[in-house]
CSV table of C-alpha atoms in Angstrom, one decimal:
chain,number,residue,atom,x,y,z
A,88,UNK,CA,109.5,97.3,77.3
A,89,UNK,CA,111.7,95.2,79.6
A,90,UNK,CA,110.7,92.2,81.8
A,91,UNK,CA,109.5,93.4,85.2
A,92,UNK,CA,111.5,92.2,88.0
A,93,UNK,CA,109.4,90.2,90.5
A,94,UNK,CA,110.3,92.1,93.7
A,95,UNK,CA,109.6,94.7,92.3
A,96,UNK,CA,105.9,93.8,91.3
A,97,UNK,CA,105.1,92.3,94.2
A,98,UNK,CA,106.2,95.4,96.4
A,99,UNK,CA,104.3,97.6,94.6
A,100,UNK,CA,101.3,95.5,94.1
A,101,UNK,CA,101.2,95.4,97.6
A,102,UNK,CA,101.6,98.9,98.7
A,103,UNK,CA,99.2,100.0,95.6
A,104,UNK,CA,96.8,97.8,97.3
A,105,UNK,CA,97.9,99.3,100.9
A,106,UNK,CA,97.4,103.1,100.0
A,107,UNK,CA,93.5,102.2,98.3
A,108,UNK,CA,92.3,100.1,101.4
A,109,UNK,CA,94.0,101.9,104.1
A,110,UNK,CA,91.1,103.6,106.2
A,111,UNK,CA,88.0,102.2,103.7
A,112,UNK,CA,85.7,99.9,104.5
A,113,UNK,CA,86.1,96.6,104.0
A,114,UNK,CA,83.4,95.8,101.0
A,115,UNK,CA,83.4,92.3,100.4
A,116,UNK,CA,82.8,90.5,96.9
A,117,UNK,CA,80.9,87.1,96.9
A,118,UNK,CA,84.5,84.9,98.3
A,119,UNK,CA,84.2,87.4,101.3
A,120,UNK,CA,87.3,88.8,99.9
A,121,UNK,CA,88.2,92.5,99.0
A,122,UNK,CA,90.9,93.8,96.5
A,123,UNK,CA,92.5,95.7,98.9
A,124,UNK,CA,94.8,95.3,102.1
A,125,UNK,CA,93.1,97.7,105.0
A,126,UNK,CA,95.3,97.0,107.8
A,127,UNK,CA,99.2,97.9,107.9
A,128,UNK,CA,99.7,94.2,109.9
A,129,UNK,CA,98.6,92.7,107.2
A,130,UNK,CA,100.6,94.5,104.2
A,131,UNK,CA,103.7,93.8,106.6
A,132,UNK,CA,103.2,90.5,106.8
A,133,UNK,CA,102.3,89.7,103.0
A,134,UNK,CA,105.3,91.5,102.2
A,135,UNK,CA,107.1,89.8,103.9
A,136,UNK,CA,105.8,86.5,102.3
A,137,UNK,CA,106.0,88.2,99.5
A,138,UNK,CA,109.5,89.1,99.9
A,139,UNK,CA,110.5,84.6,100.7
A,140,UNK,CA,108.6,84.0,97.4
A,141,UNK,CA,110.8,86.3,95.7
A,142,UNK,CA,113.9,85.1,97.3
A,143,UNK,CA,113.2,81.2,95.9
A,144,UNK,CA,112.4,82.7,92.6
A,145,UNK,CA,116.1,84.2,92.7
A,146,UNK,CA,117.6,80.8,93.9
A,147,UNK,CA,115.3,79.4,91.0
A,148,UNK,CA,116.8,82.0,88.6
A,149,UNK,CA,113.1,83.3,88.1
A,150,UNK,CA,113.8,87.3,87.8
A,151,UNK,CA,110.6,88.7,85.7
A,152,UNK,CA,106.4,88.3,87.0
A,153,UNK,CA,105.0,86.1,84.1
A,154,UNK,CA,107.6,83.3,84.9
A,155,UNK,CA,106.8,83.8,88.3
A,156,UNK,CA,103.3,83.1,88.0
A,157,UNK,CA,104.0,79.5,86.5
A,158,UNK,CA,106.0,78.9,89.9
A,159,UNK,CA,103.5,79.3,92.5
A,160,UNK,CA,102.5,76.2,92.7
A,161,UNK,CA,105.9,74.7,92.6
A,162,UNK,CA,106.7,77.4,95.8
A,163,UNK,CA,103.6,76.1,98.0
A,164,UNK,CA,105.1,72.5,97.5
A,165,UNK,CA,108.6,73.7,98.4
A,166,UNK,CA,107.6,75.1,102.0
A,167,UNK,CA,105.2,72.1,102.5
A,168,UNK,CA,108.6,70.0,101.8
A,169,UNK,CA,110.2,72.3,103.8
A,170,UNK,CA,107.6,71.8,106.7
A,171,UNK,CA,105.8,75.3,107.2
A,172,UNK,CA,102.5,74.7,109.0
A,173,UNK,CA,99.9,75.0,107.0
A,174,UNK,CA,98.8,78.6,108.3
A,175,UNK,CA,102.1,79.6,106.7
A,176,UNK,CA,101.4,78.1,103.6
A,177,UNK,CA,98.2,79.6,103.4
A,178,UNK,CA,98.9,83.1,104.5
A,179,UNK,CA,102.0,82.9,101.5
A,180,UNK,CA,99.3,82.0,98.8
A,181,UNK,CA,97.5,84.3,100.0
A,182,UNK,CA,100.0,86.9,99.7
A,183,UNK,CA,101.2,86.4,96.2
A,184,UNK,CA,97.1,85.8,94.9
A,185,UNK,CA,96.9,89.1,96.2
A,186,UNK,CA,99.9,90.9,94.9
A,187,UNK,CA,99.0,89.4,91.8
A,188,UNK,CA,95.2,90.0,92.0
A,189,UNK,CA,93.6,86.9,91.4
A,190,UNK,CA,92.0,83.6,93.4
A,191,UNK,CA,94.1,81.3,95.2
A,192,UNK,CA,92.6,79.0,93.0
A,193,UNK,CA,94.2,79.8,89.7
A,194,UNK,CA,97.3,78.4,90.6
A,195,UNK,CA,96.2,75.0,91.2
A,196,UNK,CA,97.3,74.3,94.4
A,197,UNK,CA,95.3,73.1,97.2
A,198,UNK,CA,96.8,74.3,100.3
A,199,UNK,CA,96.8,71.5,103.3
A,200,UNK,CA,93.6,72.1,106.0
A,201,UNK,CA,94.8,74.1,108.9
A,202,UNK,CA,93.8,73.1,112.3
């Protein structure tokens, strides 16, 4: 079987999550978090963070989900140097830890405190 591209992935990971949460209620683990997305505002808009991670993987020459994975951290720093607010920053880790269904805190980064 061939590498899957991450685009790809993440766009379906996404929408997968979409079409189970869309309409149920919300039932929340122990990190007050849920493996779903429930609201259509907010699979647009990790999408579409999904989407700039997957862009700077291309410019990386990162095309298949494993390598990706190793690059998360790598990303966060990027748009920190690039000087997204922090909200940014968080709502993009946010977005690929769920695409990818795990914690934000399996990628090692700690995202800067939003005020």
């Amino acid at each position: 079987m061939g590498k899957i591209k991450v685009r790809k992935f993440l766009k379906d990971s996404l929408y997968n999550k979409y079409q189970k949460g869309h309409g149920q209620p919300k039932d929340k683990d122990i990190h007050n978090a849920t493996p779903y997305i429930h609201s259509h505002t907010t699979y647009k808009t990790y999408l579409a963070q999904c989407n700039h991670f997957a862009d700077w993987l291309t410019t990386q020459g990162i095309k298949d989900k494993e390598e990706a994975f190793n690059h998360v951290k790598e990303y966060m720093n990027y748009q920190e140097d690039e000087g997204k607010s922090a909200w940014t920053i968080y709502t993009s880790l946010c977005a690929i830890s769920k695409a990818y269904g795990v914690p934000t805190e399996v990628f090692g980064y700690k995202p800067p405190k939003r005020e």
